[in-house]
mmCIF file of C-alpha atoms and ligand atoms in Angstrom:
data_model
loop_
_atom_site.group_PDB
_atom_site.id
_atom_site.type_symbol
_atom_site.label_atom_id
_atom_site.label_comp_id
_atom_site.label_asym_id
_atom_site.label_seq_id
_atom_site.Cartn_x
_atom_site.Cartn_y
_atom_site.Cartn_z
ATOM 1 C CA MET A 1 -20.178 -36.009 -7.123
ATOM 2 C CA GLY A 2 -19.032 -32.705 -8.615
ATOM 3 C CA TYR A 3 -16.439 -32.494 -11.342
ATOM 4 C CA ARG A 4 -13.088 -31.748 -9.742
ATOM 5 C CA SER A 5 -11.034 -29.854 -12.310
ATOM 6 C CA PRO A 6 -7.225 -30.019 -12.255
ATOM 7 C CA LEU A 7 -7.248 -26.547 -10.647
ATOM 8 C CA ILE A 8 -9.588 -27.454 -7.791
ATOM 9 C CA THR A 9 -7.756 -30.753 -7.293
ATOM 10 C CA VAL A 10 -4.497 -28.885 -6.765
ATOM 11 C CA MET A 11 -6.181 -26.634 -4.205
ATOM 12 C CA ILE A 12 -7.840 -29.521 -2.351
ATOM 13 C CA ASN A 13 -4.627 -31.543 -2.200
ATOM 14 C CA ALA A 14 -2.725 -28.555 -0.809
ATOM 15 C CA ALA A 15 -5.411 -28.026 1.849
ATOM 16 C CA TYR A 16 -5.366 -31.717 2.861
ATOM 17 C CA LYS A 17 -1.600 -31.722 3.147
ATOM 18 C CA ALA A 18 -1.446 -28.589 5.337
ATOM 19 C CA ALA A 19 -4.371 -29.843 7.417
ATOM 20 C CA LYS A 20 -2.542 -32.991 8.539
ATOM 21 C CA ALA A 21 0.041 -31.044 10.537
ATOM 22 C CA LEU A 22 -2.580 -28.546 11.697
ATOM 23 C CA VAL A 23 -4.715 -31.308 13.207
ATOM 24 C CA ARG A 24 -1.672 -32.830 14.936
ATOM 25 C CA ASP A 25 -0.812 -29.399 16.314
ATOM 26 C CA PHE A 26 -4.402 -28.880 17.437
ATOM 27 C CA GLY A 27 -4.073 -32.049 19.511
ATOM 28 C CA GLU A 28 -0.955 -30.565 21.134
ATOM 29 C CA VAL A 29 -2.715 -27.275 21.851
ATOM 30 C CA GLU A 30 -5.307 -29.118 23.882
ATOM 31 C CA GLN A 31 -2.459 -30.446 26.080
ATOM 32 C CA LEU A 32 -0.787 -27.037 26.329
ATOM 33 C CA GLN A 33 -3.921 -25.317 27.638
ATOM 34 C CA VAL A 34 -3.048 -26.292 31.170
ATOM 35 C CA SER A 35 0.471 -24.851 31.097
ATOM 36 C CA ARG A 36 0.943 -21.354 32.490
ATOM 37 C CA LYS A 37 2.604 -19.960 29.394
ATOM 38 C CA GLY A 38 -0.255 -21.257 27.256
ATOM 39 C CA PRO A 39 -0.117 -22.353 23.648
ATOM 40 C CA ALA A 40 0.080 -18.917 21.899
ATOM 41 C CA ASP A 41 3.636 -19.216 20.493
ATOM 42 C CA PHE A 42 2.994 -22.785 19.479
ATOM 43 C CA VAL A 43 -0.107 -21.725 17.531
ATOM 44 C CA THR A 44 1.832 -19.021 15.688
ATOM 45 C CA ILE A 45 4.344 -21.659 14.600
ATOM 46 C CA ALA A 46 1.556 -24.027 13.485
ATOM 47 C CA ASP A 47 -0.055 -21.218 11.483
ATOM 48 C CA HIS A 48 3.182 -20.305 9.668
ATOM 49 C CA LYS A 49 3.988 -23.958 9.028
ATOM 50 C CA ALA A 50 0.585 -24.488 7.396
ATOM 51 C CA GLU A 51 1.104 -21.460 5.178
ATOM 52 C CA LYS A 52 4.542 -22.719 4.101
ATOM 53 C CA THR A 53 3.077 -26.090 3.118
ATOM 54 C CA LEU A 54 0.293 -24.425 1.121
ATOM 55 C CA VAL A 55 2.712 -22.144 -0.723
ATOM 56 C CA ALA A 56 5.061 -25.028 -1.551
ATOM 57 C CA GLU A 57 2.254 -27.258 -2.860
ATOM 58 C CA LEU A 58 0.547 -24.549 -4.926
ATOM 59 C CA ARG A 59 3.827 -23.283 -6.314
ATOM 60 C CA LYS A 60 4.790 -26.797 -7.399
ATOM 61 C CA ALA A 61 1.556 -27.054 -9.395
ATOM 62 C CA ARG A 62 1.317 -23.472 -10.725
ATOM 63 C CA PRO A 63 4.835 -21.977 -10.595
ATOM 64 C CA LYS A 64 3.879 -18.666 -12.218
ATOM 65 C CA TYR A 65 0.993 -17.629 -9.973
ATOM 66 C CA GLY A 66 1.481 -14.951 -7.308
ATOM 67 C CA PHE A 67 0.307 -15.012 -3.674
ATOM 68 C CA LEU A 68 -1.466 -12.845 -1.143
ATOM 69 C CA LEU A 69 -0.761 -14.485 2.197
ATOM 70 C CA GLU A 70 -2.030 -13.550 5.626
ATOM 71 C CA GLU A 71 1.325 -14.257 7.219
ATOM 72 C CA GLY A 72 3.783 -13.753 4.355
ATOM 73 C CA GLY A 73 2.176 -10.807 2.536
ATOM 74 C CA VAL A 74 2.415 -10.365 -1.224
ATOM 75 C CA ILE A 75 4.568 -12.523 -3.498
ATOM 76 C CA GLU A 76 4.434 -11.273 -7.065
ATOM 77 C CA GLY A 77 4.039 -13.906 -9.775
ATOM 78 C CA GLU A 78 5.115 -13.936 -13.393
ATOM 79 C CA ASP A 79 1.456 -14.529 -14.327
ATOM 80 C CA THR A 80 -0.256 -11.296 -13.340
ATOM 81 C CA SER A 81 -3.849 -12.454 -13.820
ATOM 82 C CA ASN A 82 -3.775 -15.320 -11.309
ATOM 83 C CA ARG A 83 -2.943 -15.198 -7.636
ATOM 84 C CA TRP A 84 -3.647 -17.348 -4.611
ATOM 85 C CA ILE A 85 -5.217 -15.675 -1.579
ATOM 86 C CA ILE A 86 -4.578 -17.724 1.534
ATOM 87 C CA ASP A 87 -5.541 -17.830 5.171
ATOM 88 C CA PRO A 88 -3.674 -20.862 6.550
ATOM 89 C CA LEU A 89 -5.675 -20.850 9.776
ATOM 90 C CA ASP A 90 -8.954 -18.987 10.001
ATOM 91 C CA GLY A 91 -10.351 -19.104 13.511
ATOM 92 C CA THR A 92 -7.030 -18.754 15.356
ATOM 93 C CA THR A 93 -8.685 -17.812 18.629
ATOM 94 C CA ASN A 94 -10.775 -20.988 18.500
ATOM 95 C CA PHE A 95 -7.680 -23.079 17.695
ATOM 96 C CA LEU A 96 -5.807 -21.460 20.576
ATOM 97 C CA HIS A 97 -8.582 -22.317 22.999
ATOM 98 C CA GLY A 98 -8.989 -25.892 21.841
ATOM 99 C CA LEU A 99 -12.265 -25.207 20.010
ATOM 100 C CA PRO A 100 -12.405 -27.339 16.845
ATOM 101 C CA HIS A 101 -14.047 -24.629 14.685
ATOM 102 C CA PHE A 102 -11.289 -23.417 12.352
ATOM 103 C CA ALA A 103 -10.373 -23.785 8.685
ATOM 104 C CA ILE A 104 -7.842 -23.409 5.933
ATOM 105 C CA SER A 105 -9.007 -21.029 3.216
ATOM 106 C CA ILE A 106 -7.523 -20.957 -0.283
ATOM 107 C CA ALA A 107 -8.873 -18.815 -3.111
ATOM 108 C CA LEU A 108 -7.714 -18.370 -6.637
ATOM 109 C CA GLU A 109 -8.261 -14.807 -7.759
ATOM 110 C CA ARG A 110 -8.371 -14.453 -11.533
ATOM 111 C CA ASP A 111 -8.335 -10.998 -13.117
ATOM 112 C CA GLY A 112 -9.183 -9.432 -9.776
ATOM 113 C CA LYS A 113 -12.151 -11.683 -8.940
ATOM 114 C CA PRO A 114 -12.492 -14.807 -6.773
ATOM 115 C CA PHE A 115 -12.532 -17.663 -9.307
ATOM 116 C CA ALA A 116 -12.172 -20.805 -7.182
ATOM 117 C CA GLY A 117 -12.275 -21.465 -3.454
ATOM 118 C CA VAL A 118 -11.561 -24.205 -0.954
ATOM 119 C CA VAL A 119 -12.473 -23.872 2.718
ATOM 120 C CA TYR A 120 -11.502 -26.947 4.711
ATOM 121 C CA SER A 121 -12.522 -27.608 8.297
ATOM 122 C CA PRO A 122 -10.127 -30.422 9.177
ATOM 123 C CA VAL A 123 -11.520 -31.560 12.524
ATOM 124 C CA MET A 124 -15.023 -31.935 11.076
ATOM 125 C CA ASP A 125 -13.489 -33.183 7.813
ATOM 126 C CA GLU A 126 -15.771 -30.822 5.889
ATOM 127 C CA LEU A 127 -14.393 -29.695 2.567
ATOM 128 C CA PHE A 128 -16.263 -26.811 0.946
ATOM 129 C CA TRP A 129 -15.200 -26.057 -2.605
ATOM 130 C CA ALA A 130 -16.339 -24.231 -5.720
ATOM 131 C CA GLU A 131 -15.105 -23.093 -9.077
ATOM 132 C CA ASN A 132 -16.612 -20.396 -11.226
ATOM 133 C CA GLY A 133 -19.607 -21.766 -13.156
ATOM 134 C CA GLN A 134 -19.238 -25.305 -11.770
ATOM 135 C CA GLY A 135 -21.384 -25.177 -8.618
ATOM 136 C CA ALA A 136 -20.415 -25.473 -4.961
ATOM 137 C CA PHE A 137 -19.869 -28.677 -2.992
ATOM 138 C CA LEU A 138 -19.453 -30.004 0.534
ATOM 139 C CA ASN A 139 -17.252 -33.057 0.169
ATOM 140 C CA ASN A 140 -19.112 -34.702 -2.741
ATOM 141 C CA GLU A 141 -22.552 -33.188 -2.234
ATOM 142 C CA ARG A 142 -23.839 -30.233 -4.217
ATOM 143 C CA LEU A 143 -24.573 -27.183 -2.071
ATOM 144 C CA ARG A 144 -27.576 -24.880 -2.218
ATOM 145 C CA THR A 145 -28.221 -21.861 -0.024
ATOM 146 C CA SER A 146 -31.346 -21.938 2.139
ATOM 147 C CA GLY A 147 -34.779 -21.130 0.765
ATOM 148 C CA ARG A 148 -35.902 -18.953 3.699
ATOM 149 C CA ARG A 149 -37.475 -15.669 2.662
ATOM 150 C CA ASN A 150 -38.958 -14.517 5.919
ATOM 151 C CA LEU A 151 -36.353 -12.675 8.004
ATOM 152 C CA GLU A 152 -38.069 -13.761 11.216
ATOM 153 C CA GLU A 153 -37.146 -17.390 10.451
ATOM 154 C CA CYS A 154 -33.550 -16.627 9.512
ATOM 155 C CA LEU A 155 -30.399 -17.450 11.461
ATOM 156 C CA ILE A 156 -27.731 -14.783 11.019
ATOM 157 C CA ALA A 157 -24.003 -15.176 11.639
ATOM 158 C CA THR A 158 -21.667 -12.312 12.436
ATOM 159 C CA GLY A 159 -18.212 -11.451 13.719
ATOM 160 C CA MET A 160 -17.615 -8.719 16.238
ATOM 161 C CA PRO A 161 -15.222 -5.874 15.435
ATOM 162 C CA TYR A 162 -11.892 -6.265 17.205
ATOM 163 C CA LYS A 163 -10.610 -3.601 19.527
ATOM 164 C CA GLY A 164 -8.000 -1.542 17.747
ATOM 165 C CA ARG A 165 -9.281 -2.293 14.264
ATOM 166 C CA ASP A 166 -11.467 0.225 12.438
ATOM 167 C CA ASN A 167 -13.977 1.470 14.895
ATOM 168 C CA HIS A 168 -17.606 0.553 14.223
ATOM 169 C CA PRO A 169 -19.647 2.311 16.912
ATOM 170 C CA GLN A 170 -22.908 1.350 15.208
ATOM 171 C CA TYR A 171 -22.217 -2.391 15.598
ATOM 172 C CA PRO A 172 -23.950 -2.996 18.984
ATOM 173 C CA GLN A 173 -27.066 -1.323 17.666
ATOM 174 C CA MET A 174 -26.917 -3.472 14.522
ATOM 175 C CA LEU A 175 -26.827 -6.566 16.722
ATOM 176 C CA ASP A 176 -29.774 -5.244 18.646
ATOM 177 C CA THR A 177 -31.785 -4.684 15.468
ATOM 178 C CA VAL A 178 -30.815 -8.009 13.898
ATOM 179 C CA TRP A 179 -31.665 -10.119 16.904
ATOM 180 C CA SER A 180 -35.053 -8.494 17.253
ATOM 181 C CA THR A 181 -35.961 -9.108 13.593
ATOM 182 C CA THR A 182 -34.538 -12.615 13.006
ATOM 183 C CA SER A 183 -34.624 -16.028 14.650
ATOM 184 C CA GLY A 184 -31.144 -15.584 16.153
ATOM 185 C CA ILE A 185 -27.485 -14.651 15.852
ATOM 186 C CA ARG A 186 -24.367 -16.850 15.932
ATOM 187 C CA ARG A 187 -20.729 -15.805 16.376
ATOM 188 C CA PHE A 188 -18.552 -18.883 15.851
ATOM 189 C CA GLY A 189 -15.242 -17.103 15.137
ATOM 190 C CA ALA A 190 -14.111 -18.172 11.664
ATOM 191 C CA ALA A 191 -15.286 -15.939 8.825
ATOM 192 C CA ALA A 192 -14.341 -18.436 6.102
ATOM 193 C CA LEU A 193 -16.630 -21.006 7.732
ATOM 194 C CA ASP A 194 -19.383 -18.429 8.263
ATOM 195 C CA LEU A 195 -19.451 -18.020 4.485
ATOM 196 C CA ALA A 196 -19.204 -21.754 3.803
ATOM 197 C CA TYR A 197 -22.146 -22.330 6.152
ATOM 198 C CA ILE A 198 -24.237 -19.826 4.177
ATOM 199 C CA ALA A 199 -23.483 -21.905 1.078
ATOM 200 C CA ALA A 200 -24.586 -25.023 2.955
ATOM 201 C CA GLY A 201 -27.884 -23.411 3.981
ATOM 202 C CA ARG A 202 -26.978 -23.610 7.682
ATOM 203 C CA TYR A 203 -27.027 -19.841 8.090
ATOM 204 C CA ASP A 204 -29.267 -17.558 6.046
ATOM 205 C CA GLY A 205 -27.157 -14.419 6.364
ATOM 206 C CA PHE A 206 -23.757 -13.194 7.597
ATOM 207 C CA PHE A 207 -22.299 -9.746 8.151
ATOM 208 C CA GLU A 208 -18.994 -8.487 9.472
ATOM 209 C CA PHE A 209 -16.804 -5.383 9.211
ATOM 210 C CA SER A 210 -13.098 -4.896 8.525
ATOM 211 C CA LEU A 211 -12.236 -8.379 7.330
ATOM 212 C CA SER A 212 -9.201 -9.039 5.150
ATOM 213 C CA PRO A 213 -9.214 -10.507 1.623
ATOM 214 C CA TRP A 214 -7.861 -13.862 2.894
ATOM 215 C CA ASP A 215 -10.793 -14.228 5.326
ATOM 216 C CA ILE A 216 -13.405 -13.972 2.575
ATOM 217 C CA ALA A 217 -12.009 -14.656 -0.923
ATOM 218 C CA GLY A 218 -12.490 -18.444 -0.785
ATOM 219 C CA GLY A 219 -15.915 -18.208 0.852
ATOM 220 C CA ILE A 220 -17.266 -15.617 -1.596
ATOM 221 C CA ILE A 221 -17.072 -17.888 -4.624
ATOM 222 C CA ILE A 222 -18.469 -20.813 -2.623
ATOM 223 C CA VAL A 223 -21.529 -18.761 -1.579
ATOM 224 C CA ARG A 224 -22.100 -17.478 -5.122
ATOM 225 C CA GLU A 225 -21.813 -20.918 -6.678
ATOM 226 C CA ALA A 226 -24.347 -22.215 -4.139
ATOM 227 C CA GLY A 227 -26.842 -19.614 -5.342
ATOM 228 C CA GLY A 228 -26.286 -16.953 -2.661
ATOM 229 C CA ASN A 229 -25.371 -13.297 -2.833
ATOM 230 C CA VAL A 230 -22.299 -11.490 -1.459
ATOM 231 C CA THR A 231 -21.838 -7.715 -1.337
ATOM 232 C CA ASP A 232 -20.434 -4.994 0.845
ATOM 233 C CA ILE A 233 -22.743 -4.236 3.776
ATOM 234 C CA ASN A 234 -24.103 -1.250 1.833
ATOM 235 C CA GLY A 235 -24.923 -3.473 -1.158
ATOM 236 C CA SER A 236 -21.958 -2.476 -3.371
ATOM 237 C CA GLY A 237 -19.498 -4.966 -4.857
ATOM 238 C CA GLU A 238 -16.499 -3.579 -2.973
ATOM 239 C CA MET A 239 -16.290 -6.073 -0.087
ATOM 240 C CA MET A 240 -12.847 -7.366 -1.086
ATOM 241 C CA LYS A 241 -11.553 -3.800 -0.733
ATOM 242 C CA THR A 242 -13.529 -2.566 2.279
ATOM 243 C CA GLY A 243 -13.650 -5.876 4.173
ATOM 244 C CA ASN A 244 -17.256 -5.066 5.123
ATOM 245 C CA ILE A 245 -19.263 -8.053 4.002
ATOM 246 C CA LEU A 246 -22.881 -9.088 3.749
ATOM 247 C CA ALA A 247 -23.588 -12.609 2.488
ATOM 248 C CA SER A 248 -26.945 -14.316 2.301
ATOM 249 C CA ASN A 249 -29.114 -16.913 0.630
ATOM 250 C CA GLY A 250 -30.078 -14.145 -1.826
ATOM 251 C CA HIS A 251 -33.771 -14.008 -0.836
ATOM 252 C CA ILE A 252 -33.220 -11.882 2.282
ATOM 253 C CA HIS A 253 -30.265 -9.878 0.970
ATOM 254 C CA ARG A 254 -31.967 -6.597 0.325
ATOM 255 C CA GLU A 255 -34.074 -6.700 3.473
ATOM 256 C CA LEU A 256 -31.097 -7.536 5.679
ATOM 257 C CA SER A 257 -29.049 -4.804 4.048
ATOM 258 C CA GLU A 258 -31.862 -2.324 4.708
ATOM 259 C CA VAL A 259 -32.188 -3.428 8.329
ATOM 260 C CA LEU A 260 -28.456 -2.824 8.815
ATOM 261 C CA ALA A 261 -28.524 0.476 6.931
ATOM 262 C CA LYS A 262 -31.271 1.856 9.170
ATOM 263 C CA VAL A 263 -28.916 1.859 12.166
HETATM 264 C C1 IPD B 301 -10.501 -14.020 12.097
HETATM 265 C C2 IPD B 301 -11.755 -14.861 12.012
HETATM 266 C C3 IPD B 301 -12.874 -14.227 12.802
HETATM 267 C C4 IPD B 301 -13.132 -12.810 12.401
HETATM 268 C C5 IPD B 301 -11.842 -12.014 12.471
HETATM 269 C C6 IPD B 301 -10.758 -12.655 11.609
HETATM 270 P P1 IPD B 301 -8.096 -15.265 11.994
HETATM 271 O O1 IPD B 301 -9.448 -14.587 11.325
HETATM 272 O O2 IPD B 301 -12.171 -15.007 10.679
HETATM 273 O O3 IPD B 301 -14.090 -14.926 12.654
HETATM 274 O O4 IPD B 301 -14.094 -12.255 13.258
HETATM 275 O O5 IPD B 301 -12.088 -10.703 12.088
HETATM 276 O O6 IPD B 301 -9.589 -11.892 11.682
HETATM 277 O O7 IPD B 301 -7.361 -14.161 12.668
HETATM 278 O O8 IPD B 301 -8.577 -16.294 12.934
HETATM 279 O O9 IPD B 301 -7.415 -15.787 10.797
HETATM 280 CA CA1 CA B 302 -8.830 -15.106 9.064
HETATM 281 CA CA1 CA B 303 -5.508 -16.582 10.026
#
């Protein structure tokens, strides 16, 4: 069992608390699927409610820290070196369609860098967590990225660019190249879990464009603490700014980056 510091304990408790209502609401969504209006408004309410719970819990424990929230935007804190970066529901489309693949993502950014992360998948009851220098864990088990070095044996996750977001005309060709050089591609629809799964050695690589800081901040530290590598798709360290992310077990990082760059 990994050492759970007071900081990570605060984060985990906040995630568990918000998850309770989220799971109840997920049960409701499954009922609402059959109605003509559908569950969209209901999901928006569930999402905002989860964020409110997270903010209240984290603020109680660390009153001076600021926030970067997907729904609520920026809340400045008295302490300018620490802020929470939160996605209360990553995988909204899955949630909306009754697919149980979604998560709460909480990161603590310290002096501009992800310092601690919690990504919690409540339906699976899988809690991924990491703190700088302390290792990464799934529930109580230590995580290690996969040992695969041969791209042909690697399973690669991705997310497809959304219509209306930054245009990435090269993306279909990237998919084409990646699926012909690896053992397969997965698109499960929750970036925070894509990263957590790299940490767990389930995927060997992951790439996506135009993500937001709340999609990736928690996952980045979890991947790094599990021994993996995270960069921008071009190999730079700017992924929190550009939202273009490449994460891997480390062994295939350069090769995968080169494969993508060739397109
Ligand atoms: C989305 C998910 C998805 C990714 C999208 C994100 P949301 O987050 O992480 O996997 O492809 O780009 O916006 O909207 O479900 O929080
Ligand atoms: Ca998200
Ligand atoms: Ca979200």
